[in-house]
CSV table of C-alpha atoms in Angstrom, one decimal:
chain,number,residue,atom,x,y,z
A,213,MET,CA,0.0,0.0,0.0
A,214,LYS,CA,1.4,3.4,-1.1
A,215,ASP,CA,1.1,6.1,1.5
A,216,LEU,CA,1.8,9.8,0.8
A,217,PHE,CA,2.2,11.4,4.3
A,218,VAL,CA,2.4,15.1,5.1
A,219,ASN,CA,2.2,16.2,8.7
A,220,THR,CA,0.0,19.3,8.3
A,221,GLN,CA,-0.1,20.2,12.0
A,222,LEU,CA,3.6,20.2,12.4
A,223,PRO,CA,5.3,20.1,9.0
A,224,VAL,CA,8.5,18.4,10.0
A,225,VAL,CA,8.8,15.6,7.5
A,226,THR,CA,7.2,14.9,4.1
A,227,SER,CA,7.5,11.3,3.1
A,228,ASP,CA,6.5,9.1,0.2
A,229,ARG,CA,6.6,5.5,1.2
A,230,ILE,CA,5.2,2.0,0.5
A,231,LEU,CA,4.6,-0.4,3.3
A,232,TYR,CA,5.0,-3.8,1.6
A,233,THR,CA,3.5,-7.1,2.7
A,234,PRO,CA,5.3,-10.0,1.0
A,235,SER,CA,3.9,-13.4,0.3
A,236,ASN,CA,4.5,-16.3,2.7
A,237,PHE,CA,6.7,-17.8,0.1
A,238,ALA,CA,8.8,-14.7,-0.1
A,239,ARG,CA,9.2,-14.5,3.7
A,240,THR,CA,10.5,-18.1,3.9
A,241,SER,CA,12.5,-18.3,0.8
A,242,LEU,CA,13.5,-14.9,-0.6
A,243,LEU,CA,15.0,-11.6,0.2
A,244,TYR,CA,11.8,-9.5,0.7
A,245,LEU,CA,10.9,-5.9,1.0
A,246,GLN,CA,9.3,-4.4,4.1
A,247,GLU,CA,9.2,-0.7,3.4
A,248,ILE,CA,10.6,1.6,0.8
A,249,GLY,CA,10.4,5.4,0.3
A,250,SER,CA,11.9,8.8,0.4
A,251,LEU,CA,11.5,11.8,2.8
A,252,GLN,CA,12.3,15.4,2.9
A,253,VAL,CA,12.9,17.0,6.4
A,254,HIS,CA,11.5,20.6,6.8
A,255,LYS,CA,12.8,21.1,10.4
A,256,PRO,CA,15.6,19.4,12.3
A,257,HIS,CA,14.2,15.9,13.1
A,258,SER,CA,15.4,12.8,14.8
A,259,THR,CA,14.1,9.2,14.8
A,260,GLY,CA,15.3,6.0,16.4
A,261,ARG,CA,14.5,2.3,16.4
A,262,SER,CA,15.7,-1.0,18.0
A,263,ASN,CA,14.9,-4.7,17.9
A,264,LEU,CA,13.5,-4.6,14.3
A,265,SER,CA,13.9,-7.8,12.3
A,266,SER,CA,15.1,-5.7,9.4
A,267,TYR,CA,18.1,-4.4,7.6
A,268,LEU,CA,18.2,-0.8,6.5
A,269,PHE,CA,19.9,0.8,3.5
A,270,PHE,CA,19.5,4.5,2.9
A,271,THR,CA,21.2,7.2,0.9
A,272,VAL,CA,21.4,10.9,1.8
A,273,THR,CA,20.3,12.5,-1.3
A,274,ASP,CA,20.6,16.1,0.0
A,275,GLY,CA,21.7,17.9,3.2
A,276,GLU,CA,23.5,16.6,6.2
A,277,GLY,CA,22.8,14.7,9.4
A,278,GLU,CA,24.0,12.2,11.9
A,279,LEU,CA,23.7,8.5,12.6
A,280,ILE,CA,24.2,6.8,16.0
A,281,CYS,CA,24.6,3.1,15.8
A,282,GLU,CA,26.3,0.6,18.2
A,283,GLY,CA,27.8,3.3,20.3
A,284,ARG,CA,29.3,5.2,17.4
A,285,THR,CA,28.3,8.6,15.9
A,286,TYR,CA,28.7,9.2,12.2
A,287,SER,CA,28.4,12.5,10.4
A,288,LEU,CA,26.4,12.1,7.2
A,289,ARG,CA,26.4,14.3,4.1
A,290,THR,CA,25.0,14.2,0.6
A,291,GLY,CA,26.0,11.0,-1.2
A,292,ASP,CA,26.7,9.0,1.9
A,293,CYS,CA,25.1,5.5,2.2
A,294,VAL,CA,24.2,3.6,5.3
A,295,PHE,CA,23.7,-0.2,5.7
A,296,ILE,CA,22.8,-1.4,9.2
A,297,ASP,CA,21.3,-4.2,11.2
A,298,CYS,CA,18.1,-2.8,12.7
A,299,ARG,CA,18.0,-5.5,15.4
A,300,LYS,CA,20.5,-3.2,17.1
A,301,GLN,CA,19.6,0.2,18.4
A,302,TYR,CA,20.1,3.1,16.0
A,303,ALA,CA,19.0,6.7,15.6
A,304,HIS,CA,19.5,9.3,12.9
A,305,SER,CA,18.8,13.0,12.7
A,306,SER,CA,19.0,15.9,10.3
A,307,SER,CA,21.2,18.9,11.0
A,308,GLU,CA,20.3,22.4,10.2
A,309,LYS,CA,21.3,21.6,6.6
A,310,LEU,CA,18.0,19.7,6.2
A,311,TRP,CA,18.3,16.4,4.5
A,312,SER,CA,16.4,14.2,2.2
A,313,LEU,CA,16.8,10.4,2.2
A,314,SER,CA,15.9,7.4,0.1
A,315,TRP,CA,15.6,4.2,2.0
A,316,ILE,CA,14.8,0.5,1.9
A,317,HIS,CA,13.9,-1.8,4.8
A,318,PHE,CA,14.3,-5.5,3.9
A,319,TYR,CA,14.9,-8.9,5.3
A,320,GLY,CA,15.4,-12.6,4.4
A,321,PRO,CA,16.2,-16.0,5.8
A,322,ASN,CA,19.9,-15.7,5.1
A,323,MET,CA,20.4,-12.0,5.9
A,324,THR,CA,22.3,-12.5,9.1
A,325,ALA,CA,25.0,-14.6,7.3
A,326,ILE,CA,25.1,-12.1,4.4
A,327,TYR,CA,25.5,-9.1,6.7
A,328,ASP,CA,28.2,-10.9,8.7
A,329,LYS,CA,30.1,-11.5,5.4
A,330,TYR,CA,29.7,-7.8,4.6
A,331,LEU,CA,31.3,-6.9,7.9
A,332,GLU,CA,34.0,-9.6,7.4
A,333,ARG,CA,34.9,-8.0,4.0
A,334,GLY,CA,35.4,-4.6,5.7
A,335,GLY,CA,32.0,-3.3,5.1
A,336,ARG,CA,31.0,-0.3,7.3
A,337,ALA,CA,27.8,1.2,8.6
A,338,VAL,CA,28.5,4.4,6.6
A,339,PHE,CA,30.4,4.7,3.4
A,340,HIS,CA,30.7,7.2,0.5
A,341,PRO,CA,30.6,5.6,-2.9
A,342,VAL,CA,32.3,7.1,-5.9
A,343,SER,CA,28.8,7.3,-7.5
A,344,VAL,CA,25.5,6.8,-5.7
A,345,SER,CA,23.5,6.5,-8.9
A,346,GLY,CA,23.5,2.7,-9.0
A,347,PHE,CA,22.0,2.5,-5.5
A,348,LEU,CA,19.3,5.1,-6.4
A,349,GLU,CA,18.4,3.3,-9.5
A,350,ILE,CA,17.8,0.1,-7.5
A,351,CYS,CA,15.7,2.0,-5.1
A,352,HIS,CA,13.6,3.4,-7.9
A,353,ARG,CA,13.1,0.0,-9.6
A,354,ILE,CA,12.1,-1.7,-6.3
A,355,TYR,CA,9.7,1.2,-5.6
A,356,GLU,CA,8.1,0.7,-9.0
A,357,LEU,CA,7.8,-3.0,-8.5
A,358,ALA,CA,6.3,-2.6,-5.0
A,359,ASP,CA,3.7,-0.2,-6.4
A,360,SER,CA,2.8,-2.5,-9.3
A,361,ASP,CA,0.4,-5.4,-9.8
A,362,ASP,CA,3.1,-7.7,-11.3
A,363,TYR,CA,2.2,-11.2,-10.3
A,364,ILE,CA,5.8,-12.2,-9.8
A,365,ARG,CA,6.9,-9.0,-8.2
A,366,ASP,CA,8.2,-10.8,-5.1
A,367,MET,CA,10.7,-12.7,-7.3
A,368,LYS,CA,11.7,-9.5,-9.1
A,369,ILE,CA,12.1,-7.6,-5.8
A,370,ASN,CA,14.3,-10.5,-4.6
A,371,SER,CA,16.4,-10.1,-7.7
A,372,GLU,CA,16.8,-6.4,-7.2
A,373,LEU,CA,17.7,-6.8,-3.5
A,374,ASN,CA,20.3,-9.4,-4.5
A,375,TYR,CA,21.7,-6.8,-6.9
A,376,LEU,CA,21.7,-4.2,-4.0
A,377,LEU,CA,23.7,-6.6,-1.8
A,378,THR,CA,26.1,-7.3,-4.7
A,379,LEU,CA,26.8,-3.6,-4.9
A,380,LEU,CA,27.2,-3.4,-1.2
A,381,MET,CA,29.6,-6.3,-1.1
A,382,ASN,CA,31.6,-4.7,-3.9
A,383,GLU,CA,31.6,-1.3,-2.1
A,384,SER,CA,32.7,-3.0,1.2
A,385,TRP,CA,36.1,-3.7,-0.5
A,386,HIS,CA,36.5,-0.1,-1.5
A,387,PRO,CA,34.6,1.9,1.1
A,388,GLY,CA,36.2,5.3,0.4
A,389,GLU,CA,39.1,7.2,-1.1
A,390,LYS,CA,41.1,7.1,2.2
A,391,HIS,CA,40.8,3.3,2.2
A,392,ARG,CA,41.7,3.0,-1.5
A,393,ASP,CA,44.8,5.0,-1.0
A,394,ALA,CA,45.8,2.6,1.8
A,395,ASP,CA,45.1,-0.3,-0.4
A,396,LEU,CA,47.5,1.0,-3.0
A,397,LYS,CA,50.3,1.0,-0.5
A,398,LYS,CA,49.8,-2.7,0.2
A,399,GLN,CA,51.9,-5.3,-1.5
A,400,ASN,CA,50.1,-6.8,-4.5
A,401,VAL,CA,49.6,-10.5,-3.9
A,402,LEU,CA,48.2,-11.2,-7.4
A,403,PRO,CA,51.4,-13.2,-8.3
A,404,VAL,CA,50.6,-15.5,-5.3
A,405,LYS,CA,47.1,-16.2,-6.7
A,406,GLN,CA,48.6,-16.8,-10.2
A,407,TYR,CA,51.1,-19.2,-8.7
A,408,LEU,CA,48.3,-21.1,-7.0
A,409,ASP,CA,46.4,-21.3,-10.3
A,410,GLU,CA,49.4,-22.8,-12.1
A,411,HIS,CA,50.8,-25.1,-9.3
A,412,TYR,CA,47.6,-26.2,-7.5
A,413,GLN,CA,48.5,-29.8,-8.1
A,414,GLU,CA,51.7,-29.5,-6.1
A,415,LYS,CA,52.2,-29.5,-2.3
A,416,ILE,CA,52.0,-25.9,-1.3
A,417,SER,CA,52.4,-24.5,2.3
A,418,LEU,CA,52.0,-21.0,3.6
A,419,ASP,CA,55.7,-21.1,4.7
A,420,PHE,CA,56.7,-22.0,1.2
A,421,LEU,CA,54.7,-19.1,-0.3
A,422,ALA,CA,56.1,-16.6,2.2
A,423,GLU,CA,59.6,-17.7,1.4
A,424,HIS,CA,59.1,-17.9,-2.3
A,425,PHE,CA,57.6,-14.4,-2.6
A,426,PHE,CA,59.7,-12.8,0.2
A,427,ILE,CA,56.7,-11.8,2.3
A,428,SER,CA,55.7,-12.4,5.9
A,429,LYS,CA,53.2,-15.2,6.0
A,430,TYR,CA,51.0,-13.3,8.5
A,431,TYR,CA,50.9,-10.3,6.2
A,432,LEU,CA,50.3,-12.6,3.1
A,433,THR,CA,47.4,-14.3,4.9
A,434,ARG,CA,45.7,-11.0,5.7
A,435,VAL,CA,46.3,-9.2,2.4
A,436,PHE,CA,45.3,-12.2,0.3
A,437,ARG,CA,42.0,-12.4,2.1
A,438,GLU,CA,41.5,-8.6,1.7
A,439,GLN,CA,42.2,-8.7,-2.0
A,440,PHE,CA,40.4,-11.9,-3.0
A,441,GLY,CA,37.8,-12.4,-0.2
A,442,VAL,CA,38.9,-15.9,0.8
A,443,SER,CA,41.8,-17.5,2.6
A,444,ILE,CA,44.7,-19.0,0.8
A,445,SER,CA,43.8,-22.5,1.9
A,446,SER,CA,40.2,-22.1,0.8
A,447,TYR,CA,41.2,-20.7,-2.6
A,448,LEU,CA,43.6,-23.5,-3.2
A,449,MET,CA,41.1,-26.2,-2.2
A,450,ASN,CA,38.4,-24.7,-4.4
A,451,ARG,CA,40.8,-24.6,-7.3
A,452,ARG,CA,41.7,-28.3,-6.8
A,453,VAL,CA,38.1,-29.5,-6.4
A,454,THR,CA,37.0,-27.5,-9.4
A,455,LYS,CA,39.7,-29.2,-11.5
A,456,ALA,CA,38.7,-32.6,-10.1
A,457,LYS,CA,35.1,-31.9,-11.2
A,458,TYR,CA,36.2,-31.2,-14.7
A,459,MET,CA,38.3,-34.3,-14.9
A,460,LEU,CA,35.5,-36.5,-13.4
A,461,ARG,CA,33.0,-35.2,-16.0
A,462,PHE,CA,35.2,-34.8,-19.1
A,463,SER,CA,38.0,-37.4,-18.9
A,464,ASP,CA,38.3,-41.2,-18.5
A,465,GLU,CA,41.0,-40.9,-15.8
A,466,LYS,CA,40.6,-43.2,-12.9
A,467,ILE,CA,39.4,-41.5,-9.7
A,468,LYS,CA,42.6,-42.4,-7.9
A,469,THR,CA,44.6,-40.8,-10.6
A,470,ILE,CA,42.5,-37.6,-10.6
A,471,GLY,CA,43.0,-37.1,-6.9
A,472,TYR,CA,46.8,-37.1,-7.3
A,473,LYS,CA,46.7,-34.9,-10.5
A,474,CYS,CA,44.5,-32.3,-8.7
A,475,GLY,CA,46.8,-32.1,-5.6
A,476,LEU,CA,44.3,-33.9,-3.4
A,477,GLY,CA,46.5,-36.9,-2.8
A,478,GLU,CA,45.4,-40.3,-1.5
A,479,PRO,CA,41.9,-41.6,-2.5
A,480,HIS,CA,40.5,-41.5,1.0
A,481,TYR,CA,41.6,-37.9,1.5
A,482,PHE,CA,40.4,-36.9,-2.0
A,483,SER,CA,37.0,-38.5,-1.3
A,484,ARG,CA,36.6,-36.9,2.1
A,485,VAL,CA,37.4,-33.4,0.8
A,486,PHE,CA,35.3,-33.8,-2.2
A,487,ARG,CA,32.3,-35.1,-0.2
A,488,HIS,CA,32.7,-32.2,2.2
A,489,MET,CA,32.5,-29.6,-0.6
A,490,GLU,CA,30.1,-31.2,-3.0
A,491,GLY,CA,27.9,-33.4,-0.7
A,492,MET,CA,28.8,-36.6,-2.6
A,493,SER,CA,31.8,-38.8,-3.3
A,494,PRO,CA,33.8,-38.4,-6.5
A,495,LEU,CA,32.3,-41.6,-7.9
A,496,GLU,CA,28.8,-40.4,-7.2
A,497,TYR,CA,29.5,-37.1,-8.9
A,498,ARG,CA,30.9,-38.9,-12.0
A,499,GLU,CA,27.9,-41.2,-12.1
A,500,LYS,CA,25.4,-38.4,-11.6
A,501,TRP,CA,26.8,-36.5,-14.7
A,502,GLU,CA,27.1,-39.7,-16.8
A,503,LYS,CA,23.3,-40.2,-16.7
């Protein structure tokens, strides 16, 4: 239901919002919208919430203000974006430079894990993207969907919210010019990744990589995760299992041989690792794709 609200007795805020009621299917299986809208503040104004089963994304489209979240205070200006967990207490307020906002409240069965990954990647409650246009375009598309009679709008909204989270994940790696400058000073560990891509079938240890590339293993571990979003060991294991899957499907090599050729060693270890990642043994995987 779309609601255009103007407080005529005390014209503090003008808002244009849609309170959205998703289907039961959306609530249990998808990312789903709870509320979307925009507002213009006409006088300094504050609002706060806590214990909401919701995640909030908003953009300051004009003016300035302040956010208080998890004991920290953030100054907000035009072009800033906010992404927070509303189960935790928060409050935001406009300054004398009266602001306008565009916001989305949304939720989903896996949002806790997704937000944890966002934080793990360096995501912050407040960031200033190079361009806010992509975020505003998503807000506009979701608003139009929520206000439509499209019979698969929950699916389309889910798609748009996934795209929003993709942009947020990407932005978490580059949350501002200050952080990008710091990243440029870091040693580039792309050669390490390239080495893993070429030598994944060999026995590779962190100590070996540190010595081979003349870099502290602790520094290498941290920077590799920062640059590629995964640990060295996980990247190497994914590379090996992916190669094994190709060989199981597109070659006649014996399973025992594939394990050694992919750097996964003895058959029992190969089978254990493969089952852990794919949910089935190498033989079951091969047979499944032969059908």
